[in-house]
């Protein structure tokens, strides 16, 4: 017996203590900072959280060069805290949700904003806007056993050395524990799943040649160049 086509390589995030974290699924929450919800034209106080997904192979391990994708003229950066799970389950109580967390990393949820807006306008799925090749650069993963569970601290993004996004983890509308709890009502979470926790205000477009630096206090910065 042999495979008809080669089995896909697993996507593996290196960790700060020299281990490796294979990624199973990639979940992302929408509009989880009030100021970003407002800049997108929504009222942050009246919306329950919602999620979307990307293929694991949209991850670019460690950042570096990513290609400007086709079919867009408005490719946006979204700086985010990423949570990695080493345990799973369904209907997790928020009070117990931290038990599922392996660690944290800095990530980018790159978005074809024009195609996302078109999908919103037409009531269509977000996949063309969000689930884009190379749209999920993720930096080094830090275990919670080393850094704890960050609940405040700066989240910022510099584009060519100029500060564009500048938020704090204490501005999350839905906490990491609440995110895990609510998501686990809809999906049975499992070891290897990662969750992008939303972006602060200040999202904007990139062009080829741009250099992005993304920071969350206590974690390794993410560096990306658009080519
Ligand atoms: Mn996002």
Tab-separated table of C-alpha atoms and ligand atoms in Angstrom:
chain	number	residue	atom	x	y	z
A	1	UNK	CA	0.000	0.000	0.000
A	2	UNK	CA	1.192	3.512	-0.684
A	3	UNK	CA	-0.279	6.994	-0.607
A	4	UNK	CA	-1.688	8.220	-3.943
A	5	UNK	CA	-0.264	11.658	-3.139
A	6	UNK	CA	2.236	12.572	-0.441
A	7	UNK	CA	0.610	13.177	2.961
A	8	UNK	CA	0.872	16.860	3.871
A	9	UNK	CA	3.698	17.840	6.192
A	10	UNK	CA	2.483	18.786	9.676
A	11	UNK	CA	2.775	22.461	10.595
A	12	UNK	CA	5.068	22.610	13.615
A	13	UNK	CA	5.679	25.647	15.811
A	14	UNK	CA	9.002	25.692	17.668
A	15	UNK	CA	8.769	26.556	21.370
A	16	UNK	CA	11.040	28.765	23.455
A	17	UNK	CA	12.172	25.770	25.547
A	18	UNK	CA	13.344	23.800	22.521
A	19	UNK	CA	10.262	21.642	21.900
A	20	UNK	CA	7.894	21.476	18.951
A	21	UNK	CA	4.131	22.064	18.828
A	22	UNK	CA	2.245	20.443	15.919
A	23	UNK	CA	-0.787	22.513	14.891
A	24	UNK	CA	-4.158	20.792	14.457
A	25	UNK	CA	-6.743	23.509	13.786
A	26	UNK	CA	-6.650	27.314	13.589
A	27	UNK	CA	-9.548	29.320	15.076
A	28	UNK	CA	-9.844	33.102	15.047
A	29	UNK	CA	-12.243	35.411	16.891
A	30	UNK	CA	-13.672	38.506	15.187
A	31	UNK	CA	-13.867	42.023	16.657
A	32	UNK	CA	-12.491	41.362	20.131
A	33	UNK	CA	-11.211	44.873	20.902
A	34	UNK	CA	-13.890	47.587	21.211
A	35	UNK	CA	-11.927	50.231	19.292
A	36	UNK	CA	-11.328	47.825	16.388
A	37	UNK	CA	-15.023	46.830	16.310
A	38	UNK	CA	-15.879	50.546	16.073
A	39	UNK	CA	-13.362	51.203	13.274
A	40	UNK	CA	-15.030	48.333	11.346
A	41	UNK	CA	-18.427	49.986	11.885
A	42	UNK	CA	-19.902	47.804	14.642
A	43	UNK	CA	-21.150	48.362	18.184
A	44	UNK	CA	-18.870	46.310	20.446
A	45	UNK	CA	-21.357	46.250	23.320
A	46	UNK	CA	-24.127	44.386	21.561
A	47	UNK	CA	-22.365	41.543	19.776
A	48	UNK	CA	-21.764	38.041	21.079
A	49	UNK	CA	-18.387	36.714	19.910
A	50	UNK	CA	-18.082	34.859	16.620
A	51	UNK	CA	-15.317	32.750	15.143
A	52	UNK	CA	-13.907	31.773	11.777
A	53	UNK	CA	-11.152	29.354	10.789
A	54	UNK	CA	-8.070	29.100	8.596
A	55	UNK	CA	-6.266	26.063	7.292
A	56	UNK	CA	-3.229	25.120	9.396
A	57	UNK	CA	-1.072	25.436	6.292
A	58	UNK	CA	-1.799	29.188	6.129
A	59	UNK	CA	0.661	29.428	9.051
A	60	UNK	CA	4.104	30.791	8.252
A	61	UNK	CA	6.310	29.419	11.024
A	62	UNK	CA	8.456	32.130	12.599
A	63	UNK	CA	7.442	34.863	10.150
A	64	UNK	CA	9.865	36.115	7.492
A	65	UNK	CA	8.867	36.771	3.893
A	66	UNK	CA	5.210	36.351	2.896
A	67	UNK	CA	3.750	36.868	-0.541
A	68	UNK	CA	1.218	39.596	-1.347
A	69	UNK	CA	-1.775	37.443	-2.365
A	70	UNK	CA	-3.817	37.585	-5.579
A	71	UNK	CA	-7.288	39.121	-6.014
A	72	UNK	CA	-6.867	41.943	-3.499
A	73	UNK	CA	-5.891	45.587	-3.510
A	74	UNK	CA	-6.358	46.004	0.240
A	75	UNK	CA	-4.344	43.401	2.175
A	76	UNK	CA	-4.449	44.261	5.888
A	77	UNK	CA	-2.364	43.412	8.930
A	78	UNK	CA	-4.045	42.391	12.211
A	79	UNK	CA	-1.655	41.949	15.164
A	80	UNK	CA	-2.884	39.273	17.580
A	81	UNK	CA	-2.081	37.215	20.665
A	82	UNK	CA	-2.206	33.510	19.751
A	83	UNK	CA	-3.156	30.824	22.298
A	84	UNK	CA	-2.019	27.217	21.838
A	85	UNK	CA	-3.884	24.319	23.492
A	86	UNK	CA	-2.338	21.077	24.690
A	87	UNK	CA	-5.624	19.698	26.033
A	88	UNK	CA	-9.119	19.600	24.592
A	89	UNK	CA	-12.763	19.098	25.352
A	90	UNK	CA	-16.281	20.391	24.748
A	91	UNK	CA	-18.404	22.746	26.859
A	92	UNK	CA	-15.407	23.894	28.912
A	93	UNK	CA	-16.274	26.147	31.851
A	94	UNK	CA	-14.420	29.472	31.610
A	95	UNK	CA	-13.167	28.935	35.163
A	96	UNK	CA	-11.289	25.822	33.989
A	97	UNK	CA	-10.270	27.032	30.524
A	98	UNK	CA	-6.676	27.919	31.454
A	99	UNK	CA	-6.064	24.214	32.108
A	100	UNK	CA	-6.214	23.668	28.325
A	101	UNK	CA	-3.532	26.240	27.493
A	102	UNK	CA	-0.018	25.186	26.566
A	103	UNK	CA	1.279	28.646	25.775
A	104	UNK	CA	1.232	31.876	23.807
A	105	UNK	CA	2.751	33.437	20.694
A	106	UNK	CA	2.576	36.591	18.597
A	107	UNK	CA	0.713	36.208	15.299
A	108	UNK	CA	-0.702	38.080	12.328
A	109	UNK	CA	-4.193	37.495	10.904
A	110	UNK	CA	-3.556	38.892	7.412
A	111	UNK	CA	-6.831	39.748	5.667
A	112	UNK	CA	-7.944	40.547	2.115
A	113	UNK	CA	-10.145	43.377	3.460
A	114	UNK	CA	-11.788	44.133	0.116
A	115	UNK	CA	-12.883	40.522	-0.363
A	116	UNK	CA	-13.985	40.309	3.292
A	117	UNK	CA	-16.104	43.460	2.831
A	118	UNK	CA	-17.605	42.059	-0.370
A	119	UNK	CA	-18.507	38.852	1.507
A	120	UNK	CA	-20.140	40.862	4.313
A	121	UNK	CA	-22.116	42.939	1.811
A	122	UNK	CA	-23.344	39.858	-0.050
A	123	UNK	CA	-23.941	37.641	2.993
A	124	UNK	CA	-21.289	35.199	1.805
A	125	UNK	CA	-18.636	33.264	3.767
A	126	UNK	CA	-15.423	35.031	4.776
A	127	UNK	CA	-13.027	32.421	3.384
A	128	UNK	CA	-11.769	34.447	0.403
A	129	UNK	CA	-11.036	37.359	2.733
A	130	UNK	CA	-9.484	35.423	5.591
A	131	UNK	CA	-8.354	31.913	4.658
A	132	UNK	CA	-5.486	33.092	2.471
A	133	UNK	CA	-2.188	31.344	1.714
A	134	UNK	CA	0.603	32.547	4.044
A	135	UNK	CA	-1.855	34.738	5.966
A	136	UNK	CA	-0.966	33.432	9.446
A	137	UNK	CA	2.653	34.177	10.392
A	138	UNK	CA	3.297	32.980	13.972
A	139	UNK	CA	6.414	33.699	16.061
A	140	UNK	CA	8.086	31.534	18.697
A	141	UNK	CA	5.664	29.784	21.075
A	142	UNK	CA	6.218	30.378	24.822
A	143	UNK	CA	4.871	27.841	27.327
A	144	UNK	CA	2.607	29.207	30.072
A	145	UNK	CA	4.789	27.284	32.514
A	146	UNK	CA	7.483	29.884	31.715
A	147	UNK	CA	5.556	33.113	31.184
A	148	UNK	CA	2.241	32.560	32.987
A	149	UNK	CA	-1.103	33.645	31.503
A	150	UNK	CA	-0.846	37.250	30.289
A	151	UNK	CA	-3.976	39.309	31.009
A	152	UNK	CA	-2.458	42.711	30.379
A	153	UNK	CA	0.496	44.063	28.466
A	154	UNK	CA	1.136	45.997	25.283
A	155	UNK	CA	0.125	44.675	21.860
A	156	UNK	CA	1.577	46.751	19.056
A	157	UNK	CA	2.483	46.652	15.370
A	158	UNK	CA	5.058	48.771	13.563
A	159	UNK	CA	4.907	49.130	9.767
A	160	UNK	CA	8.288	50.229	8.392
A	161	UNK	CA	9.191	51.522	11.859
A	162	UNK	CA	5.981	53.520	12.359
A	163	UNK	CA	3.545	52.509	15.123
A	164	UNK	CA	0.160	51.606	13.541
A	165	UNK	CA	-1.540	49.410	16.144
A	166	UNK	CA	-1.150	50.086	19.857
A	167	UNK	CA	-3.385	48.202	22.276
A	168	UNK	CA	-3.284	46.278	25.527
A	169	UNK	CA	-4.415	42.758	26.354
A	170	UNK	CA	-6.616	44.260	29.088
A	171	UNK	CA	-8.790	45.678	26.270
A	172	UNK	CA	-9.975	42.237	25.126
A	173	UNK	CA	-13.793	42.219	25.085
A	174	UNK	CA	-13.830	38.427	25.597
A	175	UNK	CA	-11.004	37.076	27.751
A	176	UNK	CA	-8.900	34.139	26.632
A	177	UNK	CA	-10.778	31.885	29.085
A	178	UNK	CA	-14.152	33.090	27.774
A	179	UNK	CA	-12.967	32.578	24.189
A	180	UNK	CA	-12.015	28.952	24.913
A	181	UNK	CA	-15.282	28.336	26.778
A	182	UNK	CA	-17.533	29.758	24.058
A	183	UNK	CA	-15.585	28.156	21.215
A	184	UNK	CA	-15.821	24.774	22.975
A	185	UNK	CA	-19.616	25.007	22.871
A	186	UNK	CA	-19.386	24.872	19.070
A	187	UNK	CA	-16.406	22.567	18.507
A	188	UNK	CA	-14.750	19.805	20.478
A	189	UNK	CA	-11.340	21.344	21.042
A	190	UNK	CA	-8.250	19.145	20.951
A	191	UNK	CA	-4.524	19.253	21.716
A	192	UNK	CA	-2.761	21.161	18.942
A	193	UNK	CA	-5.555	23.661	18.322
A	194	UNK	CA	-4.547	27.326	18.273
A	195	UNK	CA	-6.757	30.395	18.669
A	196	UNK	CA	-6.129	33.955	17.442
A	197	UNK	CA	-7.654	36.293	20.029
A	198	UNK	CA	-8.471	39.376	17.931
A	199	UNK	CA	-6.739	42.598	16.963
A	200	UNK	CA	-6.620	46.115	18.435
A	201	UNK	CA	-7.598	49.189	16.431
A	202	UNK	CA	-5.343	50.604	13.731
A	203	UNK	CA	-5.476	47.872	11.080
A	204	UNK	CA	-4.307	48.968	7.656
A	205	UNK	CA	-3.020	47.945	4.244
A	206	UNK	CA	0.417	46.693	3.228
A	207	UNK	CA	2.306	46.870	-0.063
A	208	UNK	CA	5.198	44.691	-1.240
A	209	UNK	CA	8.413	45.775	0.449
A	210	UNK	CA	6.711	46.617	3.745
A	211	UNK	CA	8.294	45.354	6.935
A	212	UNK	CA	6.066	44.557	9.907
A	213	UNK	CA	7.139	44.067	13.511
A	214	UNK	CA	4.517	42.714	15.899
A	215	UNK	CA	4.911	42.733	19.683
A	216	UNK	CA	3.092	41.381	22.713
A	217	UNK	CA	4.723	42.031	26.103
A	218	UNK	CA	6.568	38.978	27.389
A	219	UNK	CA	6.673	37.141	24.037
A	220	UNK	CA	9.082	36.966	21.097
A	221	UNK	CA	8.394	39.631	18.447
A	222	UNK	CA	7.192	38.595	15.006
A	223	UNK	CA	8.970	40.050	11.952
A	224	UNK	CA	7.387	39.835	8.495
A	225	UNK	CA	8.276	41.276	5.106
A	226	UNK	CA	5.704	41.502	2.305
A	227	UNK	CA	7.121	40.390	-1.053
B	1	LIG	MN1	-8.243	39.007	13.339
